[in-house]
Amino acid sequence: MSPTYVVALGGSLLRPEEEEHRQTWFGQLRQLGVHMEGIGAHLGLVVGGGLPAREGINLAKPFVADERALDEIGIAATRINATIIQQILLDIGIDVASTIPHDCNSAADLLKNHSIVVMGGTVPGHTTDAVAVEFATTAKASQCIIATNVSHVFDKDPRTNDDAEAKTNLTLSELGEICGVGTPLEAGANAVVDPIAVARAIEANLTLAVLDGRNLSLLDAALDGKEFTGTLIVPEAKKPL
Ligand code: UTP
């Protein structure tokens, strides 16, 4: 059976400050797409909303009381970003699904027939991390990789704690103690891993990897099953003794 991978790509990754870094990043993403197609793998990419999500939600917030309505703005932004990635990969002739699926069953069906499927959000109440976990479970991927803009999961917020410790190995319940389990974030709010995604991974016994997606060679290594710099999060049963 050809290998199936699902990766959550944080929306912030699409907009590095400097244009030079953007060029390098999109170039590496294309190389990764070509490599995946070359080895006959299937890759699901779930793209976050990043800056347009945050801007859109903040713009509407004073006028929109319903949290789920604000989530819809975030979802629209994720689909813009997903379309950007999809078109950049299609442009060099990679076999990418030409639609952006709106649910994980459709995404998993498309992935059977394409090397790459790119999607954004689905419904209100969670972030694209949770979508990626659901997509990975539905498509029977062996793990879900969360490529974001921090190097690791830390035991506490490194922005406010100088003594925060980077974790290289965690179990899903240890991740739950750090990020919370199952409590939805506010629209546009940030956490290293969405607590809804953690709850879904626990339910599905799914291995997660968190790594810095600004350096796509780390993602390459994780996809190839090599050691990578980042945090590997395994179900309790797979914890090394
Ligand atoms: P993101 O998945 O982009 O959240 O969704 P994020 O944690 O900010 O990720 P980055 O920074 O892009 O990596 C942005 C917002 O869109 C809504 C939520 O309001 C979320 O905060 N959203 C997204 C949903 O309601 N449902 C979805 O399936 C996806």
Tab-separated table of C-alpha atoms and ligand atoms in Angstrom:
chain	number	residue	atom	x	y	z
A	1	MET	CA	0.000	0.000	0.000
A	2	SER	CA	1.356	3.451	-0.849
A	3	PRO	CA	2.147	5.571	2.203
A	4	THR	CA	-0.333	8.242	3.272
A	5	TYR	CA	0.681	11.342	5.194
A	6	VAL	CA	-1.268	14.268	6.587
A	7	VAL	CA	0.385	17.548	7.523
A	8	ALA	CA	-1.134	20.638	9.146
A	9	LEU	CA	0.669	23.664	7.697
A	10	GLY	CA	0.309	26.689	9.974
A	11	GLY	CA	-1.035	29.714	8.127
A	12	SER	CA	1.812	31.870	9.439
A	13	LEU	CA	4.263	29.829	7.342
A	14	LEU	CA	2.927	31.317	4.111
A	15	ARG	CA	4.007	34.803	4.989
A	16	PRO	CA	7.604	34.985	6.137
A	17	GLU	CA	8.548	38.628	6.593
A	18	GLU	CA	11.190	38.585	3.888
A	19	GLU	CA	10.402	37.801	0.270
A	20	GLU	CA	13.623	35.803	-0.093
A	21	HIS	CA	12.519	33.389	2.646
A	22	ARG	CA	9.091	33.106	0.998
A	23	GLN	CA	10.706	32.106	-2.309
A	24	THR	CA	12.863	29.496	-0.613
A	25	TRP	CA	9.929	28.110	1.384
A	26	PHE	CA	7.572	27.754	-1.594
A	27	GLY	CA	10.435	26.267	-3.642
A	28	GLN	CA	11.097	23.654	-0.926
A	29	LEU	CA	7.381	22.898	-0.678
A	30	ARG	CA	7.300	22.237	-4.422
A	31	GLN	CA	10.319	19.922	-4.093
A	32	LEU	CA	8.559	18.071	-1.315
A	33	GLY	CA	5.467	17.699	-3.522
A	34	VAL	CA	7.575	16.347	-6.394
A	35	HIS	CA	9.291	13.917	-3.990
A	36	MET	CA	5.953	12.675	-2.604
A	37	GLU	CA	4.600	12.104	-6.100
A	38	GLY	CA	7.874	10.428	-7.130
A	39	ILE	CA	7.689	7.832	-4.353
A	40	GLY	CA	3.980	7.196	-4.992
A	41	ALA	CA	2.913	8.631	-1.624
A	42	HIS	CA	-0.343	10.432	-0.857
A	43	LEU	CA	-0.046	13.698	1.036
A	44	GLY	CA	-2.914	15.616	2.639
A	45	LEU	CA	-2.069	19.233	3.441
A	46	VAL	CA	-4.355	21.160	5.802
A	47	VAL	CA	-3.522	24.858	5.649
A	48	GLY	CA	-4.162	27.331	8.475
A	49	GLY	CA	-5.640	30.814	8.192
A	50	GLY	CA	-2.660	32.815	9.500
A	51	LEU	CA	-2.724	36.568	9.010
A	52	PRO	CA	-5.933	36.894	6.926
A	53	ALA	CA	-7.849	34.825	9.508
A	54	ARG	CA	-6.634	36.975	12.379
A	55	GLU	CA	-7.232	40.247	10.496
A	56	GLY	CA	-10.703	39.204	9.324
A	57	ILE	CA	-11.810	37.986	12.751
A	58	ASN	CA	-10.484	41.121	14.486
A	59	LEU	CA	-12.186	43.367	11.935
A	60	ALA	CA	-15.588	41.740	12.458
A	61	LYS	CA	-15.341	41.040	16.208
A	62	PRO	CA	-16.792	44.347	17.480
A	63	PHE	CA	-19.870	43.833	15.292
A	64	VAL	CA	-20.404	40.057	15.437
A	65	ALA	CA	-21.408	38.469	18.732
A	66	ASP	CA	-21.650	34.879	17.536
A	67	GLU	CA	-18.337	33.034	17.958
A	68	ARG	CA	-19.301	30.530	15.258
A	69	ALA	CA	-19.857	33.368	12.794
A	70	LEU	CA	-16.314	34.571	13.535
A	71	ASP	CA	-15.091	31.016	12.973
A	72	GLU	CA	-16.654	31.149	9.479
A	73	ILE	CA	-14.388	34.116	8.693
A	74	GLY	CA	-11.394	32.082	9.871
A	75	ILE	CA	-12.489	29.135	7.713
A	76	ALA	CA	-12.759	31.384	4.638
A	77	ALA	CA	-9.177	32.539	5.269
A	78	THR	CA	-7.900	28.960	5.577
A	79	ARG	CA	-9.430	28.206	2.184
A	80	ILE	CA	-7.723	31.218	0.589
A	81	ASN	CA	-4.389	29.985	1.945
A	82	ALA	CA	-5.162	26.407	0.859
A	83	THR	CA	-5.918	27.663	-2.655
A	84	ILE	CA	-2.596	29.546	-2.754
A	85	ILE	CA	-0.671	26.357	-1.878
A	86	GLN	CA	-2.790	24.247	-4.244
A	87	GLN	CA	-2.150	26.561	-7.206
A	88	ILE	CA	1.581	26.872	-6.492
A	89	LEU	CA	1.881	23.057	-6.575
A	90	LEU	CA	-0.417	22.639	-9.595
A	91	ASP	CA	1.638	25.187	-11.535
A	92	ILE	CA	4.592	22.792	-11.807
A	93	GLY	CA	2.391	19.891	-12.864
A	94	ILE	CA	2.135	17.971	-9.573
A	95	ASP	CA	-0.932	15.717	-9.304
A	96	VAL	CA	-2.933	17.877	-6.885
A	97	ALA	CA	-6.720	17.587	-6.499
A	98	SER	CA	-8.334	20.519	-8.287
A	99	THR	CA	-10.967	21.084	-5.585
A	100	ILE	CA	-10.512	22.233	-1.998
A	101	PRO	CA	-12.624	19.737	-0.027
A	102	HIS	CA	-14.827	21.082	2.760
A	103	ASP	CA	-14.917	17.907	4.855
A	104	CYS	CA	-12.514	15.100	5.728
A	105	ASN	CA	-14.461	12.268	4.081
A	106	SER	CA	-14.318	14.058	0.721
A	107	ALA	CA	-10.644	14.863	1.325
A	108	ALA	CA	-9.798	11.218	2.086
A	109	ASP	CA	-11.711	10.087	-1.029
A	110	LEU	CA	-9.810	12.578	-3.199
A	111	LEU	CA	-6.511	11.480	-1.679
A	112	LYS	CA	-7.039	7.931	-2.970
A	113	ASN	CA	-6.812	9.310	-6.521
A	114	HIS	CA	-4.278	12.125	-6.182
A	115	SER	CA	-0.751	12.534	-4.860
A	116	ILE	CA	-1.734	15.661	-2.959
A	117	VAL	CA	-4.982	17.077	-1.574
A	118	VAL	CA	-4.934	20.564	-0.076
A	119	MET	CA	-7.709	21.762	2.210
A	120	GLY	CA	-8.394	24.388	4.849
A	121	GLY	CA	-11.016	24.369	7.584
A	122	THR	CA	-14.302	22.492	7.728
A	123	VAL	CA	-16.842	23.700	10.309
A	124	PRO	CA	-16.804	26.155	13.255
A	125	GLY	CA	-15.558	25.092	16.669
A	126	HIS	CA	-11.988	23.947	16.074
A	127	THR	CA	-8.823	24.879	14.135
A	128	THR	CA	-7.062	23.262	11.205
A	129	ASP	CA	-4.967	21.158	13.659
A	130	ALA	CA	-8.169	19.314	14.546
A	131	VAL	CA	-9.079	19.030	10.850
A	132	ALA	CA	-5.653	17.510	10.149
A	133	VAL	CA	-6.092	14.926	12.913
A	134	GLU	CA	-9.534	13.993	11.551
A	135	PHE	CA	-8.179	13.837	7.981
A	136	ALA	CA	-5.265	11.622	9.133
A	137	THR	CA	-7.645	9.268	10.924
A	138	THR	CA	-10.099	9.099	8.016
A	139	ALA	CA	-7.326	8.555	5.452
A	140	LYS	CA	-5.646	5.973	7.755
A	141	ALA	CA	-2.355	7.880	7.888
A	142	SER	CA	0.030	6.507	10.499
A	143	GLN	CA	0.658	9.930	12.020
A	144	CYS	CA	-0.288	13.586	11.730
A	145	ILE	CA	2.481	16.166	11.481
A	146	ILE	CA	1.821	19.684	12.718
A	147	ALA	CA	4.207	22.095	11.006
A	148	THR	CA	4.063	25.385	12.829
A	149	ASN	CA	6.245	28.371	13.735
A	150	VAL	CA	7.802	27.044	16.954
A	151	SER	CA	10.586	24.481	17.263
A	152	HIS	CA	8.921	22.157	19.809
A	153	VAL	CA	6.091	21.804	22.248
A	154	PHE	CA	7.359	23.434	25.460
A	155	ASP	CA	6.252	22.519	28.970
A	156	LYS	CA	5.025	26.116	29.381
A	157	ASP	CA	4.680	29.147	27.138
A	158	PRO	CA	8.256	30.120	26.125
A	159	ARG	CA	7.115	33.681	25.298
A	160	THR	CA	6.392	34.360	28.965
A	161	ASN	CA	8.582	31.781	30.765
A	162	ASP	CA	12.370	31.985	30.434
A	163	ASP	CA	12.708	28.529	31.978
A	164	ALA	CA	10.338	26.832	29.513
A	165	GLU	CA	11.697	23.419	28.483
A	166	ALA	CA	11.483	22.111	24.905
A	167	LYS	CA	10.074	18.580	24.872
A	168	THR	CA	11.327	16.081	22.304
A	169	ASN	CA	9.107	13.185	23.371
A	170	LEU	CA	5.662	13.259	24.947
A	171	THR	CA	2.676	10.981	25.273
A	172	LEU	CA	-0.710	12.233	24.117
A	173	SER	CA	-1.903	12.628	27.704
A	174	GLU	CA	1.229	14.636	28.595
A	175	LEU	CA	0.450	16.864	25.584
A	176	GLY	CA	-3.096	17.170	26.918
A	177	GLU	CA	-1.733	18.383	30.277
A	178	ILE	CA	0.201	21.130	28.450
A	179	CYS	CA	-2.402	22.227	25.856
A	180	GLY	CA	-5.680	21.089	27.419
A	181	VAL	CA	-8.023	18.452	26.013
A	182	GLY	CA	-11.286	19.096	24.212
A	183	THR	CA	-11.973	22.714	25.209
A	184	PRO	CA	-12.484	24.837	22.066
A	185	LEU	CA	-10.256	27.878	21.602
A	186	GLU	CA	-11.838	31.269	20.923
A	187	ALA	CA	-12.045	32.220	17.226
A	188	GLY	CA	-8.550	33.192	16.075
A	189	ALA	CA	-6.888	32.237	19.384
A	190	ASN	CA	-3.525	30.482	19.360
A	191	ALA	CA	-2.198	27.355	21.116
A	192	VAL	CA	0.723	25.154	20.083
A	193	VAL	CA	-1.788	22.337	19.464
A	194	ASP	CA	-5.569	22.887	19.464
A	195	PRO	CA	-7.122	21.032	22.485
A	196	ILE	CA	-9.820	19.634	20.170
A	197	ALA	CA	-7.046	18.119	18.025
A	198	VAL	CA	-5.479	16.595	21.156
A	199	ALA	CA	-8.831	15.036	22.143
A	200	ARG	CA	-9.274	13.572	18.644
A	201	ALA	CA	-5.731	12.193	18.580
A	202	ILE	CA	-6.292	10.526	21.981
A	203	GLU	CA	-9.566	9.015	20.735
A	204	ALA	CA	-7.880	7.693	17.574
A	205	ASN	CA	-4.574	6.654	19.235
A	206	LEU	CA	-2.832	8.732	16.593
A	207	THR	CA	0.850	9.667	16.766
A	208	LEU	CA	1.514	13.400	16.324
A	209	ALA	CA	4.678	15.274	15.443
A	210	VAL	CA	5.147	19.000	16.039
A	211	LEU	CA	7.994	20.725	14.214
A	212	ASP	CA	9.101	24.078	12.844
A	213	GLY	CA	7.598	24.310	9.357
A	214	ARG	CA	9.726	27.353	8.489
A	215	ASN	CA	12.502	24.844	7.798
A	216	LEU	CA	10.926	22.295	5.462
A	217	SER	CA	13.925	19.941	5.683
A	218	LEU	CA	12.577	19.030	9.150
A	219	LEU	CA	9.256	18.078	7.558
A	220	ASP	CA	11.117	16.059	4.895
A	221	ALA	CA	12.935	14.127	7.633
A	222	ALA	CA	9.740	13.448	9.616
A	223	LEU	CA	7.912	12.282	6.472
A	224	ASP	CA	10.807	9.964	5.617
A	225	GLY	CA	10.586	8.456	9.115
A	226	LYS	CA	14.014	9.865	10.047
A	227	GLU	CA	14.877	11.577	13.290
A	228	PHE	CA	13.760	15.212	13.229
A	229	THR	CA	14.138	18.236	15.475
A	230	GLY	CA	10.771	18.764	17.110
A	231	THR	CA	8.373	16.906	19.406
A	232	LEU	CA	7.144	13.376	18.800
A	233	ILE	CA	3.896	12.645	20.646
A	234	VAL	CA	2.871	9.016	20.915
A	235	PRO	CA	-0.128	7.196	22.400
A	236	GLU	CA	0.639	5.790	25.897
A	237	ALA	CA	0.979	2.250	24.543
A	238	LYS	CA	3.809	3.279	22.211
A	239	LYS	CA	5.826	5.127	24.866
A	240	PRO	CA	9.446	3.898	24.837
A	241	LEU	CA	10.310	2.079	28.087
B	1	UTP	P1	-6.407	28.098	11.993
B	1	UTP	O1	-6.496	26.653	11.908
B	1	UTP	O2	-5.624	28.852	11.032
B	1	UTP	O3	-5.961	28.430	13.459
B	1	UTP	O4	-7.846	28.699	12.001
B	1	UTP	P2	-4.569	28.847	14.032
B	1	UTP	O5	-4.347	28.044	15.252
B	1	UTP	O6	-4.627	30.324	14.156
B	1	UTP	O7	-3.505	28.393	12.978
B	1	UTP	P3	-2.398	29.176	12.170
B	1	UTP	O8	-1.843	30.260	13.037
B	1	UTP	O9	-3.025	29.658	10.915
B	1	UTP	O10	-1.435	28.113	11.987
B	1	UTP	C1	-8.100	30.084	12.150
B	1	UTP	C2	-9.473	30.264	12.730
B	1	UTP	O11	-10.462	29.767	11.807
B	1	UTP	C3	-11.530	29.119	12.475
B	1	UTP	C4	-11.222	29.278	13.982
B	1	UTP	O12	-11.840	30.473	14.409
B	1	UTP	C5	-9.709	29.433	14.011
B	1	UTP	O13	-9.261	30.132	15.149
B	1	UTP	N1	-11.647	27.696	12.011
B	1	UTP	C6	-10.638	27.119	11.285
B	1	UTP	C7	-12.792	26.958	12.271
B	1	UTP	O14	-13.712	27.439	12.928
B	1	UTP	N2	-12.916	25.688	11.770
B	1	UTP	C8	-11.935	25.103	11.035
B	1	UTP	O15	-12.100	23.944	10.596
B	1	UTP	C9	-10.760	25.837	10.807
